[in-house]
mmCIF file of C-alpha atoms in Angstrom:
data_model
loop_
_atom_site.group_PDB
_atom_site.id
_atom_site.type_symbol
_atom_site.label_atom_id
_atom_site.label_comp_id
_atom_site.label_asym_id
_atom_site.label_seq_id
_atom_site.Cartn_x
_atom_site.Cartn_y
_atom_site.Cartn_z
ATOM 1 C CA ILE A 1 7.892 -4.463 -1.900
ATOM 2 C CA ILE A 2 7.674 -1.275 0.841
ATOM 3 C CA GLY A 3 6.791 -2.691 3.955
ATOM 4 C CA ASN A 4 9.869 -4.426 6.374
ATOM 5 C CA ASP A 5 10.456 -7.667 4.716
ATOM 6 C CA THR A 6 13.363 -7.530 3.975
ATOM 7 C CA THR A 7 13.633 -11.384 3.104
ATOM 8 C CA ASN A 8 10.905 -10.963 0.637
ATOM 9 C CA GLY A 9 12.416 -8.451 -1.178
ATOM 10 C CA SER A 10 11.202 -5.280 0.548
ATOM 11 C CA THR A 11 14.219 -2.839 0.370
ATOM 12 C CA GLN A 12 12.315 -0.376 3.424
ATOM 13 C CA MET A 13 12.351 2.363 0.923
ATOM 14 C CA MET A 14 10.006 4.195 -0.979
ATOM 15 C CA THR A 15 8.780 7.321 -3.402
ATOM 16 C CA PHE A 16 5.135 8.620 -3.658
ATOM 17 C CA ALA A 17 4.416 11.089 -6.247
ATOM 18 C CA ALA A 18 1.667 12.224 -7.476
ATOM 19 C CA TRP A 19 -0.850 14.513 -9.355
ATOM 20 C CA VAL A 20 -3.515 16.164 -6.850
ATOM 21 C CA LEU A 21 -5.746 18.786 -6.969
ATOM 22 C CA LYS A 22 -7.648 19.033 -3.829
ATOM 23 C CA THR A 23 -10.789 20.800 -4.308
ATOM 24 C CA ASP A 24 -11.929 20.323 -0.530
ATOM 25 C CA ASP A 25 -10.028 18.888 3.064
ATOM 26 C CA GLY A 26 -11.770 15.734 2.578
ATOM 27 C CA GLY A 27 -12.806 12.655 4.849
ATOM 28 C CA GLY A 28 -12.685 14.227 8.722
ATOM 29 C CA GLY A 29 -9.495 16.648 7.296
ATOM 30 C CA TYR A 30 -6.837 14.464 6.466
ATOM 31 C CA GLY A 31 -7.666 13.481 2.419
ATOM 32 C CA ARG A 32 -5.702 10.460 2.204
ATOM 33 C CA ILE A 33 -2.947 10.035 -1.153
ATOM 34 C CA LEU A 34 -2.061 6.903 -0.318
ATOM 35 C CA ASP A 35 -2.713 4.732 2.838
ATOM 36 C CA PHE A 36 -1.157 1.521 3.786
ATOM 37 C CA GLY A 37 -3.062 -0.998 6.396
ATOM 38 C CA ASP A 38 -4.462 0.601 8.758
ATOM 39 C CA GLN A 39 -2.439 4.430 8.263
ATOM 40 C CA ASP A 40 0.995 1.662 8.215
ATOM 41 C CA ILE A 41 1.591 4.434 6.295
ATOM 42 C CA ALA A 42 0.054 7.509 5.043
ATOM 43 C CA LEU A 43 0.413 10.374 2.895
ATOM 44 C CA PHE A 44 -2.145 12.709 3.003
ATOM 45 C CA SER A 45 -2.897 16.885 3.603
ATOM 46 C CA LEU A 46 -4.665 18.053 6.041
ATOM 47 C CA SER A 47 -7.072 20.449 6.282
ATOM 48 C CA THR A 48 -4.894 23.343 6.244
ATOM 49 C CA GLU A 49 -3.031 22.396 2.697
ATOM 50 C CA VAL A 50 -0.194 20.998 4.997
ATOM 51 C CA LEU A 51 1.253 17.272 3.503
ATOM 52 C CA GLN A 52 2.133 14.648 6.168
ATOM 53 C CA PHE A 53 3.022 11.464 6.305
ATOM 54 C CA THR A 54 3.506 8.773 8.698
ATOM 55 C CA ALA A 55 4.896 6.045 9.158
ATOM 56 C CA LYS A 56 4.722 3.123 12.435
ATOM 57 C CA TRP A 57 8.249 2.264 14.808
ATOM 58 C CA ASN A 58 7.577 -0.483 17.045
ATOM 59 C CA GLY A 59 4.051 -0.520 15.695
ATOM 60 C CA SER A 60 3.229 3.135 16.657
ATOM 61 C CA ALA A 61 2.872 5.678 14.436
ATOM 62 C CA VAL A 62 5.597 8.839 13.784
ATOM 63 C CA HIS A 63 4.651 11.847 12.399
ATOM 64 C CA TRP A 64 6.777 14.300 9.760
ATOM 65 C CA ARG A 65 4.365 17.451 8.242
ATOM 66 C CA THR A 66 5.654 19.729 5.886
ATOM 67 C CA ASP A 67 6.177 23.125 7.646
ATOM 68 C CA ALA A 68 3.994 25.361 6.078
ATOM 69 C CA ALA A 69 0.990 25.258 3.408
ATOM 70 C CA ALA A 70 2.340 22.869 0.494
ATOM 71 C CA ILE A 71 -0.449 23.682 -1.800
ATOM 72 C CA SER A 72 -2.910 25.078 -3.014
ATOM 73 C CA GLU A 73 -6.683 24.979 -3.472
ATOM 74 C CA ASP A 74 -7.986 24.714 -7.085
ATOM 75 C CA VAL A 75 -4.718 24.275 -8.017
ATOM 76 C CA TRP A 76 -3.301 21.423 -9.359
ATOM 77 C CA ALA A 77 0.433 20.320 -7.645
ATOM 78 C CA HIS A 78 2.771 17.681 -8.506
ATOM 79 C CA VAL A 79 3.347 15.612 -5.011
ATOM 80 C CA VAL A 80 6.376 13.155 -4.374
ATOM 81 C CA MET A 81 7.541 12.496 -0.484
ATOM 82 C CA THR A 82 10.135 10.183 -0.630
ATOM 83 C CA TYR A 83 11.724 8.151 3.176
ATOM 84 C CA ASP A 84 14.384 5.399 3.812
ATOM 85 C CA ALA A 85 13.450 3.851 6.245
ATOM 86 C CA SER A 86 16.750 0.522 6.006
ATOM 87 C CA LYS A 87 18.314 4.151 7.642
ATOM 88 C CA THR A 88 18.813 2.975 11.202
ATOM 89 C CA GLY A 89 20.980 3.992 14.597
ATOM 90 C CA ALA A 90 21.737 4.172 17.941
ATOM 91 C CA SER A 91 20.074 6.747 18.530
ATOM 92 C CA GLU A 92 17.388 8.701 17.090
ATOM 93 C CA ASP A 93 18.323 11.513 14.985
ATOM 94 C CA ALA A 94 21.108 8.491 12.274
ATOM 95 C CA TYR A 95 17.437 7.675 11.477
ATOM 96 C CA SER A 96 15.800 9.215 8.367
ATOM 97 C CA ASP A 97 13.854 12.021 7.668
ATOM 98 C CA PRO A 98 11.088 11.863 4.737
ATOM 99 C CA LYS A 99 11.341 14.239 2.090
ATOM 100 C CA PHE A 100 8.268 16.365 0.494
ATOM 101 C CA TYR A 101 8.727 17.716 -2.904
ATOM 102 C CA VAL A 102 6.189 20.069 -4.537
ATOM 103 C CA ASN A 103 6.006 21.081 -7.775
ATOM 104 C CA GLY A 104 10.090 19.641 -7.889
ATOM 105 C CA VAL A 105 11.029 21.729 -4.890
ATOM 106 C CA LEU A 106 12.208 20.752 -2.010
ATOM 107 C CA GLN A 107 9.724 21.787 1.449
ATOM 108 C CA ALA A 108 10.873 22.349 4.246
ATOM 109 C CA SER A 109 9.048 19.171 7.029
ATOM 110 C CA SER A 110 9.732 18.168 10.592
ATOM 111 C CA LYS A 111 9.032 15.470 12.413
ATOM 112 C CA THR A 112 5.604 16.388 14.726
ATOM 113 C CA SER A 113 5.084 13.399 17.400
ATOM 114 C CA GLY A 114 6.821 9.711 17.820
ATOM 115 C CA THR A 115 9.126 8.177 18.074
ATOM 116 C CA LYS A 116 11.377 6.327 14.902
ATOM 117 C CA THR A 117 13.469 4.026 16.692
ATOM 118 C CA GLY A 118 13.887 0.864 16.703
ATOM 119 C CA THR A 119 12.205 -1.626 14.239
ATOM 120 C CA PHE A 120 10.813 -0.265 11.258
ATOM 121 C CA SER A 121 6.693 -2.062 11.583
ATOM 122 C CA GLY A 122 5.959 -1.903 7.308
ATOM 123 C CA ILE A 123 2.805 -2.724 6.587
ATOM 124 C CA THR A 124 1.334 -4.804 8.630
ATOM 125 C CA THR A 125 -2.268 -4.895 8.526
ATOM 126 C CA ASN A 126 -4.989 -4.190 5.336
ATOM 127 C CA SER A 127 -4.775 -3.581 1.758
ATOM 128 C CA GLY A 128 -3.318 -0.321 0.050
ATOM 129 C CA TYR A 129 -5.358 2.932 -0.902
ATOM 130 C CA ILE A 130 -5.675 5.427 -3.507
ATOM 131 C CA GLY A 131 -6.918 8.518 -2.537
ATOM 132 C CA ASN A 132 -8.829 7.049 0.966
ATOM 133 C CA SER A 133 -7.986 4.506 3.939
ATOM 134 C CA TYR A 134 -8.684 1.817 6.157
ATOM 135 C CA ASN A 135 -9.547 4.013 8.766
ATOM 136 C CA GLY A 136 -10.839 1.111 11.261
ATOM 137 C CA GLY A 137 -12.678 -0.074 7.883
ATOM 138 C CA SER A 138 -14.849 2.569 8.008
ATOM 139 C CA GLY A 139 -13.133 4.664 5.301
ATOM 140 C CA GLY A 140 -13.480 7.846 5.688
ATOM 141 C CA ARG A 141 -10.450 9.647 4.967
ATOM 142 C CA ALA A 142 -10.664 10.073 1.049
ATOM 143 C CA TRP A 143 -9.230 12.564 -0.440
ATOM 144 C CA GLY A 144 -11.362 15.737 -1.577
ATOM 145 C CA GLY A 145 -10.291 16.030 -5.195
ATOM 146 C CA ASN A 146 -8.732 14.532 -8.351
ATOM 147 C CA LEU A 147 -5.733 12.321 -8.065
ATOM 148 C CA ALA A 148 -3.437 11.989 -11.671
ATOM 149 C CA ASP A 149 -0.557 9.448 -12.734
ATOM 150 C CA VAL A 150 0.241 7.727 -8.899
ATOM 151 C CA ALA A 151 3.529 6.480 -8.522
ATOM 152 C CA ILE A 152 4.776 4.134 -6.021
ATOM 153 C CA TRP A 153 8.983 3.668 -5.823
ATOM 154 C CA ASN A 154 11.137 0.918 -3.714
ATOM 155 C CA SER A 155 13.797 3.191 -4.165
ATOM 156 C CA VAL A 156 14.680 7.124 -3.356
ATOM 157 C CA LEU A 157 14.391 8.810 -5.988
ATOM 158 C CA THR A 158 16.902 11.588 -6.457
ATOM 159 C CA GLU A 159 16.407 15.259 -6.774
ATOM 160 C CA ALA A 160 17.274 15.240 -10.395
ATOM 161 C CA ASP A 161 14.855 12.091 -10.656
ATOM 162 C CA ILE A 162 11.532 14.235 -9.072
ATOM 163 C CA LYS A 163 13.059 17.295 -11.160
ATOM 164 C CA ALA A 164 12.350 15.139 -13.988
ATOM 165 C CA LEU A 165 9.199 13.771 -13.432
ATOM 166 C CA TYR A 166 7.490 17.281 -12.371
ATOM 167 C CA TYR A 167 9.371 19.066 -15.824
#
């Protein structure tokens, strides 16, 4: 329902939310909060406590990150990421970028690689994972810590909705 199959009900919009307690860097320094397909759509933390979201356009990964460490080890944080892949246009600037919120506060973020033009690939392979990833069939990207109240919406929640979830 968050993929690209609009014929069968996909909105191409998504909000992911979770309470996270990071106690180590997780598998390979890429501890997954959520991963759909083989990194078709993924939300995770890097070893630097930066949050990253990956989505595939035309089968190629596009990566966005918070501009600075967004969470701290050994401290619970409420993480929300929203993305609207249905917004497209003639140039890459017309396409939507994801928004990251930590404890109800919007985080500065930017695209770090890839090109978000053409067709949003959605989820094209394998299963969905909470706290790990498919990673070519080997797993190995386990979240290092605890996750609670993981939620997925097929819409983009407003900032007011996100603050209400946190408070």
